[in-house]
Amino acid sequence: MNERQSHIRNFSIIAHVDHGKSTLADRLLEITKTVTSREMEDQLLDNMELERERGITIKARAVRMLYRHTDGEDYILNLIDTPGHVDFNYEVSRSLYACEGAVLVVDATQGVEAQTLANAYLAIDAGLEVVPVINKIDLPSADAVRVRGEIEDVIGIPADGCPEVSAKTGLNIESVLSAVVEQIPPPKGNEDDPLRALIFDSYYDPYLGVVVNIRVFDGTVRTGDKIKMMSSGAVFEVTDVGALEPFGLSSTGVIRSGEVGYLTASIKTLSDTSVGDTITLADNPAVKALPGFKKVSPMVFSGIYPEDGARYEDLKDALTKLRLNDAALSYEPETSLALGFGFRCGFLGLLHMEIIQERLEREFNLDIITTAPSVVYKIDRKDGTTVFIDNPSNYPGNDEIDKAYEPMVKASIITPCEYVGGIMELCQDRRGIFLDMKYIDKTRAELHYNLPLSEIIYDFFDSLKSRSKGYASLDYELCGYSESKLVKLDFLLNGEPVDALSFIVHEEKAYPRARKIAEKLKENIPRALFEIPIQAAIGGKVIARETVKAMRKDVLAKCYGGDITRKKKLLEKQKEGKKKMRRLGSVEVTPEAFMAVLKFDDD
Amino acid sequence: MKKTGIYIHIPFCRSKCAYCDFYSLPATKYSSETVEEYVHALERQITCFIQNRAEKITVDSIYFGGGTPSLLSGCQFDMVLSLLNKSFDITRDAEITAESNPCTLSKQKLSEMKAAGLNRLSLGVQSFSDTELETIGRLHSAAQATEAFYLARECGFDNIGLDLILGLPGQTKESFFDSLEKSVSLHPEHLSVYGLSLEEDTPLYRNRDFYTFPGEEVCAGMFSDAVSRLAENGYQRYEISNFAMDGYRCRHNLHYWHGDEYLGFGVAASSYFNGVRSTARKDLRAFLKCRSSGDFDAFSVVEEVIGPEEKAREYIMLSLRLTEGLSVSKLKELTPDSGFYLGKCDNYLKSGLMRKENDRLFFTERGFEVSNSILSEILY
């Protein structure tokens, strides 16, 4: 290893949601003068409007900092920020593969939570050095001693003498940087070997084309080099390389082994640069690619349709652009009798789905209708074939099905002991299978359950929070398929089935859910001049029914003093109000009616 | 021969009712001098209007609306009506109406009004329940309304209309039918039953959560019962909210519904003249200033120029308010696109909300109740 590399540290910050990861990142940027305090704003790396509003990190980001250590030497610290929510675990893994170490932030008032554990294990599995940091020690309820104990006992990494900081007030921040330099190993690799650079992120810039963020493991890449993508074989000429600065890119002309930076090469389509691929030089290629990442597969699917059918192309364009930055999003065209042309989209989870919806609406100004989310079911047909179903419309008839399976997750829940009862009840209610429970300390327990994915994608997280006054935390991972008794629930409005409202549900849950949705539809379908029956049916058999009564009377307003123009305006306004509605056969439905099916609150 | 109606707005009230969003000022905001000034301004407006007009316009209805027109003195009515008589060709049988609030009517006032030439009264009774009257801020009691009615009869008014409101806060089926019975027992020539509409910017709207309103079903039931009760007593429904004895339909309002021209004088008054609909601004002070400038045209805002297509659309909207409905052949004369509108009516014919007899297309009773929704579908 050369002198240059020994002065580089590549690290991520990982944490449970709200334990102060982004705030700590802000402080590190400040103390290393990577940004001046004038430029500083909260959650600096979370530059998506949505991230700031929700106080979460969605996209991983990288930035280079310069730090003079107590040994008098200058170090380059590459910080790769990561998201905290379980939906975005894959982003965490991607970032981790570009690093040698991870700073694990733990809230001194909360202790180890489900994602603290999950993220710590991801880092350990990736072979990273984990540096624990206890945050929020300025708070009166902080208990650093207890939390240190938890880190050692539950996660199993030494925490004695670990930095205890307050990212909010800036207390002891310097000690984090010292620990990074001292505990995290410098990058290995040889700058004279054939180039091997890992693409850990990419995005589309309208001026530069695709910008890829890379970690160079071996070799050197320079502006003007001919590079080759090892999986696709595509060859490009590098137009620029450089370092990642908080407010953009800083061209350096070269990136050497051990360094993190960006690369542009007039790449027009993102399919040429899949994240996880290895870049090498076209005329001096490496023999073997870097390990790369496990491909993320979407777990939750739903139909997305433009409210105004004429904007289908705009929606397609928007999804294409979002996909550039979000490898986990999948989409393919589908049509619905009720909603027209749209897309079947795959997401990592419900939060991911909500975020995509919000970004479509905000960043692309689209009004969209989303259908009920569905997981991917596995069906063994009687003819011996097996199909995977992510769209209720394609669900085979009951007489064709031999066996049906639904995806299961292994869930880990950490909660203060007093809420264990309520949480077990919740898991029971969601068809969970209890695996085990262990005590983290006197006051907190960790529960493990096998749960159907379909049960947790709706409102499980919210219910968990409300049953634990917000204290319980959740992490889960897919663990295969289980045989299940499934039925397809259809809804009919005025006798006509509405495909976009159908969904697949466990037999036992069909009746209560059918009733609830029928009620919600009733609330969301405006009364018409005729009566509208709402029926929920399984295979033609009606199991729940509601009726939207016909409108009896609209106000017989006086046509006063010849002000006919005003009267006309009122009629026109009345009609305008109906324009937003979707016509399903003879029934007009507000877009909200579709959303109503999405939400199953427990109330 | 073309006959026109004249509307005169009197924007003064003793106090403002809780449901009212028409332009009128409560007594605290004006003095009797203001009223006098206003009448003079009206005179000036009428004079300016007829200037340079070669031929006199024939008028067969004059309607004083408000506000509370009965706040004018007999003398003030006389001034306005005399000027109108000089300025227009008023037919011998012209209908001359004043809206009036029972609490403003004394025997003397009524005889003066009669002497000034008024021959029809529209009495704003609204309800015969004192509790309901108080809730909506009416200043009169049920007894005062009855007394005013008899006084008017004594003074020779043989064409009186009563207004009732359906859907008032606290109103029940019983209280409504009590009001209806009491109205019928007075034998007025004309009855209007208006559904209460909650208008923004009214106290009733702002405080709506504190009141209990009869539900839609109840109102629909009350209305259809009212229609049959009134029919039993000789009152024929001729418009959505209006009922009359034979020969006593309100000619002035029929002008609106027939799409005829009308002239409005005073603040906030609408006119439809030479194909242009305009409405005067709702600004008393500005109106009074016009008295010296004479520039009343600038005081009005042109709202629409009614072209042939719009004329046809208005014909649909207005004629369908009447029980006689629209004439298909007339609609065909008015627009080449009549098929478009008539096609939309097919569904309503099938579902029994409309009916067609020979040349005429009209709402059924059930159709009338949801006529706003149907009209907005047909027209927009």
Coordinates of N, CA and C in Angstrom, one line a residue, chain A residues 414-593:
Chain A
I414 N -38.1 -4.8 18.1 CA -37.5 -4.4 19.4 C -38.4 -3.5 20.1
T415 N -38.8 -3.8 21.3 CA -39.8 -3.0 22.0 C -39.5 -3.0 23.5
P416 N -39.9 -1.9 24.1 CA -39.9 -1.9 25.6 C -40.9 -3.0 26.1
C417 N -40.5 -3.6 27.2 CA -41.2 -4.8 27.6 C -42.7 -4.6 27.8
E418 N -43.1 -3.4 28.3 CA -44.6 -3.3 28.6 C -45.5 -3.4 27.4
Y419 N -44.9 -3.3 26.2 CA -45.7 -3.3 25.0 C -45.7 -4.7 24.3
V420 N -45.0 -5.6 24.9 CA -44.9 -7.0 24.3 C -46.2 -7.6 24.0
G421 N -47.1 -7.5 25.0 CA -48.4 -8.1 24.9 C -49.2 -7.6 23.7
G422 N -49.3 -6.3 23.6 CA -50.0 -5.6 22.5 C -49.4 -6.0 21.2
I423 N -48.1 -6.1 21.1 CA -47.4 -6.3 19.8 C -47.7 -7.8 19.4
M424 N -47.6 -8.7 20.4 CA -47.9 -10.1 20.1 C -49.3 -10.3 19.6
E425 N -50.2 -9.5 20.2 CA -51.6 -9.6 19.7 C -51.7 -9.1 18.3
L426 N -51.0 -8.0 18.0 CA -51.0 -7.5 16.6 C -50.4 -8.5 15.6
C427 N -49.3 -9.1 16.0 CA -48.7 -10.1 15.1 C -49.6 -11.3 14.9
Q428 N -50.3 -11.7 16.0 CA -51.2 -12.8 15.9 C -52.3 -12.5 14.9
D429 N -52.9 -11.2 15.1 CA -53.9 -10.8 14.2 C -53.5 -10.7 12.8
R430 N -52.2 -10.5 12.5 CA -51.7 -10.4 11.2 C -51.2 -11.8 10.7
R431 N -51.7 -12.8 11.3 CA -51.4 -14.2 10.9 C -49.9 -14.5 11.1
G432 N -49.3 -13.9 12.1 CA -47.8 -14.1 12.4 C -47.6 -15.4 13.1
I433 N -46.4 -16.0 12.8 CA -46.0 -17.2 13.5 C -44.8 -16.9 14.4
F434 N -45.1 -17.0 15.7 CA -44.1 -16.7 16.7 C -42.9 -17.5 16.6
L435 N -41.7 -16.9 16.6 CA -40.4 -17.7 16.5 C -39.7 -17.7 17.9
D436 N -39.4 -16.6 18.3 CA -38.7 -16.5 19.7 C -38.7 -15.1 20.2
M437 N -38.4 -15.0 21.5 CA -38.3 -13.6 22.1 C -37.1 -13.7 23.0
K438 N -36.3 -12.6 23.0 CA -35.2 -12.6 24.0 C -35.1 -11.1 24.5
Y439 N -34.6 -11.1 25.8 CA -34.5 -9.8 26.4 C -33.2 -9.1 26.1
I440 N -33.2 -7.9 25.6 CA -32.0 -7.2 25.3 C -31.4 -6.7 26.6
D441 N -32.2 -6.2 27.5 CA -31.8 -5.9 28.9 C -33.1 -6.0 29.7
K442 N -33.1 -5.4 30.9 CA -34.2 -5.5 31.8 C -35.5 -4.9 31.2
T443 N -35.3 -3.9 30.3 CA -36.5 -3.2 29.9 C -36.9 -3.4 28.5
R444 N -36.1 -4.1 27.7 CA -36.4 -4.2 26.3 C -36.3 -5.6 25.8
A445 N -37.2 -6.0 24.9 CA -37.2 -7.3 24.3 C -37.1 -7.3 22.8
E446 N -36.6 -8.4 22.2 CA -36.5 -8.5 20.8 C -37.4 -9.7 20.4
L447 N -38.4 -9.5 19.6 CA -39.3 -10.5 19.1 C -39.0 -10.9 17.7
H448 N -39.2 -12.2 17.4 CA -39.0 -12.6 16.0 C -40.3 -13.3 15.6
Y449 N -40.8 -12.9 14.5 CA -42.0 -13.5 13.9 C -41.8 -13.8 12.5
N450 N -42.5 -14.9 12.0 CA -42.7 -15.0 10.5 C -44.1 -14.4 10.2
L451 N -44.1 -13.5 9.3 CA -45.3 -12.8 8.9 C -45.5 -12.8 7.4
P452 N -46.8 -12.9 7.0 CA -47.0 -12.8 5.5 C -46.7 -11.3 5.1
L453 N -45.9 -11.2 4.0 CA -45.6 -9.8 3.6 C -46.8 -9.0 3.4
S454 N -47.8 -9.6 2.8 CA -49.0 -8.8 2.5 C -49.6 -8.2 3.8
E455 N -49.4 -8.8 4.9 CA -50.0 -8.2 6.2 C -49.2 -7.1 6.7
I456 N -47.9 -7.0 6.3 CA -47.1 -5.9 6.9 C -47.0 -4.7 5.9
I457 N -47.4 -4.9 4.6 CA -47.2 -3.8 3.7 C -48.3 -2.8 3.9
Y458 N -49.4 -3.1 4.5 CA -50.4 -2.1 4.6 C -50.1 -1.1 5.7
D459 N -50.5 -1.4 6.9 CA -50.4 -0.4 8.0 C -49.7 -1.0 9.2
F460 N -49.0 -2.1 9.0 CA -48.4 -2.8 10.1 C -47.5 -1.9 11.0
F461 N -46.7 -1.1 10.2 CA -45.8 -0.3 10.9 C -46.5 0.8 11.7
D462 N -47.5 1.4 11.2 CA -48.3 2.4 11.9 C -48.9 1.7 13.2
S463 N -49.5 0.6 13.0 CA -50.1 -0.1 14.1 C -49.1 -0.4 15.2
L464 N -48.0 -0.9 14.8 CA -46.9 -1.2 15.7 C -46.5 0.0 16.5
K465 N -46.4 1.2 15.8 CA -46.0 2.4 16.5 C -47.1 2.8 17.5
S466 N -48.4 2.7 17.0 CA -49.4 3.2 17.9 C -49.6 2.3 19.1
R467 N -49.3 1.0 19.0 CA -49.4 0.1 20.1 C -48.2 0.2 21.1
S468 N -47.2 0.9 20.7 CA -46.0 0.9 21.5 C -45.6 2.4 21.8
K469 N -46.6 3.3 21.7 CA -46.4 4.7 21.9 C -45.2 5.2 21.1
G470 N -44.9 4.5 19.9 CA -43.8 5.0 19.1 C -42.5 4.3 19.4
Y471 N -42.4 3.5 20.4 CA -41.1 3.0 20.8 C -40.6 1.7 20.1
A472 N -41.5 0.9 19.6 CA -41.1 -0.3 18.9 C -40.5 0.0 17.6
S473 N -39.5 -0.8 17.2 CA -38.9 -0.7 15.9 C -38.9 -2.0 15.2
L474 N -38.9 -1.9 13.9 CA -39.1 -3.1 13.0 C -38.1 -3.2 12.0
D475 N -37.7 -4.4 11.7 CA -36.9 -4.7 10.6 C -37.4 -6.1 10.0
Y476 N -37.3 -6.2 8.7 CA -37.7 -7.5 8.2 C -37.0 -7.9 6.9
E477 N -36.9 -9.2 6.6 CA -36.3 -9.6 5.4 C -37.2 -10.8 4.8
L478 N -37.2 -10.9 3.5 CA -38.0 -11.9 2.9 C -37.4 -13.3 3.3
C479 N -38.3 -14.2 3.5 CA -37.8 -15.6 3.8 C -38.6 -16.7 3.1
G480 N -38.9 -16.4 1.8 CA -39.6 -17.5 1.0 C -41.1 -17.5 1.0
Y481 N -41.6 -18.5 0.5 CA -43.1 -18.6 0.3 C -43.7 -19.6 1.2
S482 N -44.9 -19.4 1.6 CA -45.7 -20.4 2.4 C -47.0 -20.6 1.8
E483 N -47.5 -21.9 1.9 CA -48.8 -22.2 1.3 C -49.8 -21.4 2.1
S484 N -50.9 -21.0 1.3 CA -51.8 -20.1 2.0 C -53.2 -20.2 1.3
K485 N -54.2 -19.9 2.0 CA -55.6 -20.0 1.4 C -55.9 -18.6 1.0
L486 N -55.8 -18.4 -0.3 CA -56.0 -17.0 -0.9 C -57.3 -17.0 -1.7
V487 N -57.9 -15.8 -1.7 CA -59.1 -15.6 -2.6 C -58.9 -14.3 -3.3
K488 N -59.5 -14.1 -4.4 CA -59.5 -12.8 -5.1 C -60.8 -12.2 -4.8
L489 N -60.7 -11.0 -4.3 CA -61.9 -10.2 -4.0 C -62.1 -9.2 -5.1
D490 N -63.4 -9.2 -5.6 CA -63.7 -8.3 -6.7 C -64.8 -7.3 -6.2
F491 N -64.8 -6.1 -6.8 CA -65.8 -5.1 -6.4 C -66.6 -4.8 -7.6
L492 N -67.9 -4.7 -7.4 CA -68.8 -4.3 -8.5 C -69.6 -3.0 -8.2
L493 N -69.6 -2.1 -9.1 CA -70.3 -0.9 -8.9 C -71.5 -0.9 -9.9
N494 N -72.7 -0.8 -9.4 CA -73.8 -0.8 -10.2 C -73.8 -2.1 -11.1
G495 N -73.4 -3.2 -10.5 CA -73.4 -4.4 -11.2 C -72.2 -4.7 -12.1
E496 N -71.4 -3.7 -12.3 CA -70.2 -3.9 -13.2 C -69.0 -4.0 -12.4
P497 N -68.2 -5.1 -12.7 CA -66.9 -5.3 -12.0 C -65.9 -4.2 -12.3
V498 N -65.2 -3.7 -11.4 CA -64.1 -2.7 -11.6 C -62.8 -3.3 -11.3
D499 N -62.1 -3.7 -12.4 CA -60.9 -4.4 -12.3 C -59.8 -3.8 -11.3
A500 N -59.8 -2.5 -11.4 CA -58.8 -1.8 -10.6 C -59.0 -1.9 -9.1
L501 N -60.1 -2.3 -8.7 CA -60.4 -2.4 -7.3 C -60.1 -3.8 -6.7
S502 N -59.9 -4.8 -7.6 CA -59.7 -6.2 -7.1 C -58.4 -6.3 -6.4
F503 N -58.4 -7.2 -5.4 CA -57.2 -7.6 -4.8 C -57.2 -9.0 -4.2
I504 N -56.1 -9.5 -3.9 CA -56.0 -10.9 -3.4 C -55.8 -10.8 -1.9
V505 N -56.5 -11.7 -1.2 CA -56.5 -11.6 0.3 C -56.6 -13.0 0.9
H506 N -56.2 -13.1 2.1 CA -56.3 -14.4 2.8 C -57.8 -14.6 3.1
E507 N -58.2 -15.9 2.9 CA -59.6 -16.2 3.0 C -60.2 -15.7 4.3
E508 N -59.5 -15.8 5.4 CA -60.0 -15.4 6.7 C -60.3 -13.9 6.8
K509 N -59.5 -13.1 6.0 CA -59.5 -11.7 6.1 C -60.5 -11.1 5.0
A510 N -61.0 -12.0 4.2 CA -61.8 -11.5 3.0 C -63.0 -10.8 3.5
Y511 N -63.8 -11.3 4.4 CA -65.0 -10.8 4.8 C -64.9 -9.4 5.5
P512 N -64.1 -9.3 6.6 CA -64.0 -8.0 7.2 C -63.5 -6.9 6.2
R513 N -62.5 -7.3 5.4 CA -61.9 -6.4 4.5 C -62.9 -5.9 3.4
A514 N -63.7 -6.9 2.9 CA -64.7 -6.6 1.9 C -65.7 -5.6 2.5
R515 N -66.1 -5.8 3.7 CA -67.1 -4.9 4.3 C -66.5 -3.5 4.5
K516 N -65.3 -3.4 5.0 CA -64.6 -2.2 5.2 C -64.5 -1.4 3.9
I517 N -64.0 -2.1 2.9 CA -63.8 -1.3 1.6 C -65.1 -0.9 1.0
A518 N -66.1 -1.8 1.1 CA -67.4 -1.4 0.6 C -67.9 -0.1 1.3
E519 N -67.7 0.0 2.6 CA -68.1 1.2 3.4 C -67.3 2.4 2.9
K520 N -66.0 2.2 2.7 CA -65.1 3.3 2.3 C -65.5 3.8 0.9
L521 N -65.9 2.8 0.0 CA -66.3 3.2 -1.3 C -67.6 4.0 -1.2
K522 N -68.4 3.6 -0.3 CA -69.7 4.3 -0.2 C -69.4 5.8 0.2
E523 N -68.5 6.0 1.1 CA -68.2 7.3 1.5 C -67.6 8.1 0.4
N524 N -66.9 7.4 -0.6 CA -66.2 8.2 -1.6 C -66.8 8.2 -2.9
I525 N -68.0 7.6 -3.1 CA -68.7 7.7 -4.3 C -69.8 8.7 -4.2
P526 N -69.7 9.8 -4.9 CA -70.7 10.8 -4.7 C -72.1 10.3 -5.2
R527 N -73.1 10.8 -4.6 CA -74.5 10.3 -4.9 C -74.8 10.7 -6.3
A528 N -75.4 9.9 -7.1 CA -75.8 10.2 -8.4 C -77.3 10.4 -8.5
L529 N -77.9 10.5 -9.7 CA -79.3 10.6 -9.8 C -80.0 9.3 -9.7
F530 N -79.2 8.2 -9.6 CA -79.8 6.9 -9.5 C -79.0 6.2 -8.3
E531 N -79.6 5.1 -7.8 CA -79.0 4.4 -6.7 C -77.8 3.6 -7.2
I532 N -76.7 3.5 -6.5 CA -75.6 2.7 -6.9 C -75.3 1.6 -5.9
P533 N -75.5 0.4 -6.3 CA -75.1 -0.7 -5.4 C -73.6 -1.0 -5.5
I534 N -73.0 -1.2 -4.3 CA -71.6 -1.6 -4.3 C -71.6 -3.0 -3.7
Q535 N -70.9 -3.9 -4.5 CA -70.9 -5.3 -4.0 C -69.5 -5.8 -4.0
A536 N -69.2 -6.6 -3.0 CA -67.9 -7.2 -2.9 C -68.1 -8.7 -3.2
A537 N -67.4 -9.3 -4.0 CA -67.7 -10.7 -4.4 C -66.4 -11.5 -4.5
I538 N -66.6 -12.8 -4.2 CA -65.5 -13.8 -4.4 C -66.0 -14.8 -5.4
G539 N -65.4 -14.8 -6.6 CA -65.8 -15.7 -7.6 C -67.3 -15.7 -7.9
G540 N -67.9 -14.5 -7.9 CA -69.3 -14.3 -8.3 C -70.2 -14.4 -7.1
K541 N -69.7 -14.8 -5.9 CA -70.6 -14.8 -4.8 C -70.4 -13.5 -4.0
V542 N -71.5 -12.8 -3.8 CA -71.4 -11.5 -3.1 C -71.3 -11.7 -1.6
I543 N -70.3 -11.1 -1.0 CA -70.1 -11.3 0.4 C -70.3 -10.0 1.2
A544 N -70.4 -8.9 0.5 CA -70.7 -7.6 1.3 C -71.4 -6.7 0.3
R545 N -72.2 -5.8 0.8 CA -73.0 -4.9 0.0 C -73.2 -3.6 0.7
E546 N -73.2 -2.6 -0.1 CA -73.5 -1.2 0.4 C -74.3 -0.6 -0.7
T547 N -75.0 0.5 -0.4 CA -75.7 1.2 -1.4 C -75.5 2.7 -1.3
V548 N -75.1 3.3 -2.4 CA -75.1 4.8 -2.4 C -76.5 5.2 -2.8
K549 N -77.2 5.9 -1.9 CA -78.6 6.3 -2.3 C -78.6 7.3 -3.4
A550 N -79.7 7.3 -4.1 CA -79.8 8.4 -5.2 C -80.0 9.7 -4.5
M551 N -79.5 10.7 -5.2 CA -79.6 12.1 -4.7 C -81.1 12.4 -4.8
R552 N -81.6 13.0 -3.7 CA -83.1 13.3 -3.7 C -83.4 14.7 -4.1
K553 N -82.4 15.6 -3.7 CA -82.8 17.0 -3.9 C -81.6 17.9 -3.9
D554 N -81.4 18.7 -5.0 CA -80.4 19.7 -4.8 C -81.2 21.0 -4.6
V555 N -80.5 22.0 -4.1 CA -81.2 23.2 -3.6 C -81.9 23.9 -4.7
L556 N -83.2 24.2 -4.5 CA -84.0 24.9 -5.5 C -83.7 26.4 -5.4
A557 N -82.5 26.8 -5.7 CA -82.1 28.2 -5.5 C -82.9 29.1 -6.3
K558 N -83.2 30.3 -5.7 CA -84.0 31.3 -6.4 C -83.2 31.9 -7.5
C559 N -83.8 32.1 -8.7 CA -83.1 32.7 -9.8 C -83.4 34.2 -9.7
Y560 N -82.5 34.8 -8.9 CA -82.9 36.1 -8.4 C -82.7 37.3 -9.3
G561 N -83.7 38.1 -9.3 CA -83.6 39.4 -10.0 C -82.9 39.4 -11.3
G562 N -83.1 38.3 -12.1 CA -82.5 38.3 -13.4 C -81.1 38.1 -13.5
D563 N -80.4 37.7 -12.4 CA -79.0 37.4 -12.4 C -78.7 36.0 -13.0
I564 N -79.1 35.9 -14.2 CA -79.0 34.6 -14.9 C -77.5 34.2 -15.1
T565 N -76.7 35.1 -15.3 CA -75.3 34.8 -15.5 C -74.7 34.1 -14.3
R566 N -75.1 34.6 -13.1 CA -74.6 34.0 -11.9 C -75.1 32.6 -11.8
K567 N -76.3 32.4 -12.1 CA -76.9 31.0 -12.0 C -76.2 30.1 -12.9
K568 N -75.8 30.6 -14.1 CA -75.1 29.8 -15.1 C -73.7 29.4 -14.5
K569 N -73.1 30.4 -13.9 CA -71.8 30.1 -13.3 C -71.9 29.0 -12.3
L570 N -72.9 29.0 -11.5 CA -73.1 28.0 -10.4 C -73.2 26.6 -11.1
L571 N -74.0 26.5 -12.1 CA -74.2 25.2 -12.8 C -72.9 24.8 -13.4
E572 N -72.1 25.7 -13.9 CA -70.8 25.4 -14.6 C -69.9 24.9 -13.5
K573 N -69.9 25.5 -12.3 CA -69.0 25.1 -11.2 C -69.3 23.7 -10.8
Q574 N -70.6 23.5 -10.7 CA -71.1 22.1 -10.3 C -70.5 21.1 -11.2
K575 N -70.5 21.4 -12.5 CA -70.0 20.5 -13.5 C -68.5 20.3 -13.4
E576 N -67.8 21.4 -13.2 CA -66.4 21.4 -13.0 C -66.0 20.4 -11.9
G577 N -66.7 20.5 -10.8 CA -66.4 19.6 -9.7 C -66.5 18.1 -10.1
K578 N -67.2 17.8 -11.2 CA -67.4 16.4 -11.6 C -66.3 16.0 -12.5
K579 N -65.6 17.0 -13.1 CA -64.6 16.7 -14.1 C -63.5 15.8 -13.6
K580 N -63.1 15.9 -12.3 CA -62.0 15.2 -11.8 C -62.4 13.7 -11.6
M581 N -63.6 13.4 -11.8 CA -64.1 12.1 -11.5 C -63.8 11.1 -12.6
R582 N -63.7 9.9 -12.3 CA -63.5 8.8 -13.3 C -64.8 8.2 -13.5
R583 N -65.1 7.9 -14.8 CA -66.3 7.3 -15.1 C -66.0 5.8 -15.3
L584 N -66.7 5.0 -14.4 CA -66.6 3.6 -14.5 C -67.9 3.0 -14.9
G585 N -68.1 2.7 -16.2 CA -69.4 2.4 -16.7 C -70.4 3.5 -16.5
S586 N -71.4 3.3 -15.7 CA -72.4 4.3 -15.5 C -72.1 5.1 -14.2
V587 N -71.0 4.8 -13.5 CA -70.8 5.4 -12.1 C -69.6 6.3 -12.2
E588 N -69.7 7.4 -11.5 CA -68.6 8.4 -11.4 C -68.0 8.2 -10.1
V589 N -66.6 8.1 -10.1 CA -65.9 7.9 -8.8 C -64.8 8.9 -8.7
T590 N -64.6 9.4 -7.5 CA -63.5 10.3 -7.2 C -62.2 9.5 -7.2
P591 N -61.1 10.1 -7.6 CA -59.8 9.4 -7.5 C -59.6 9.0 -6.0
E592 N -60.1 9.7 -5.1 CA -59.9 9.3 -3.7 C -60.5 7.9 -3.4
A593 N -61.5 7.5 -4.1 CA -62.1 6.2 -3.9 C -61.1 5.1 -4.0

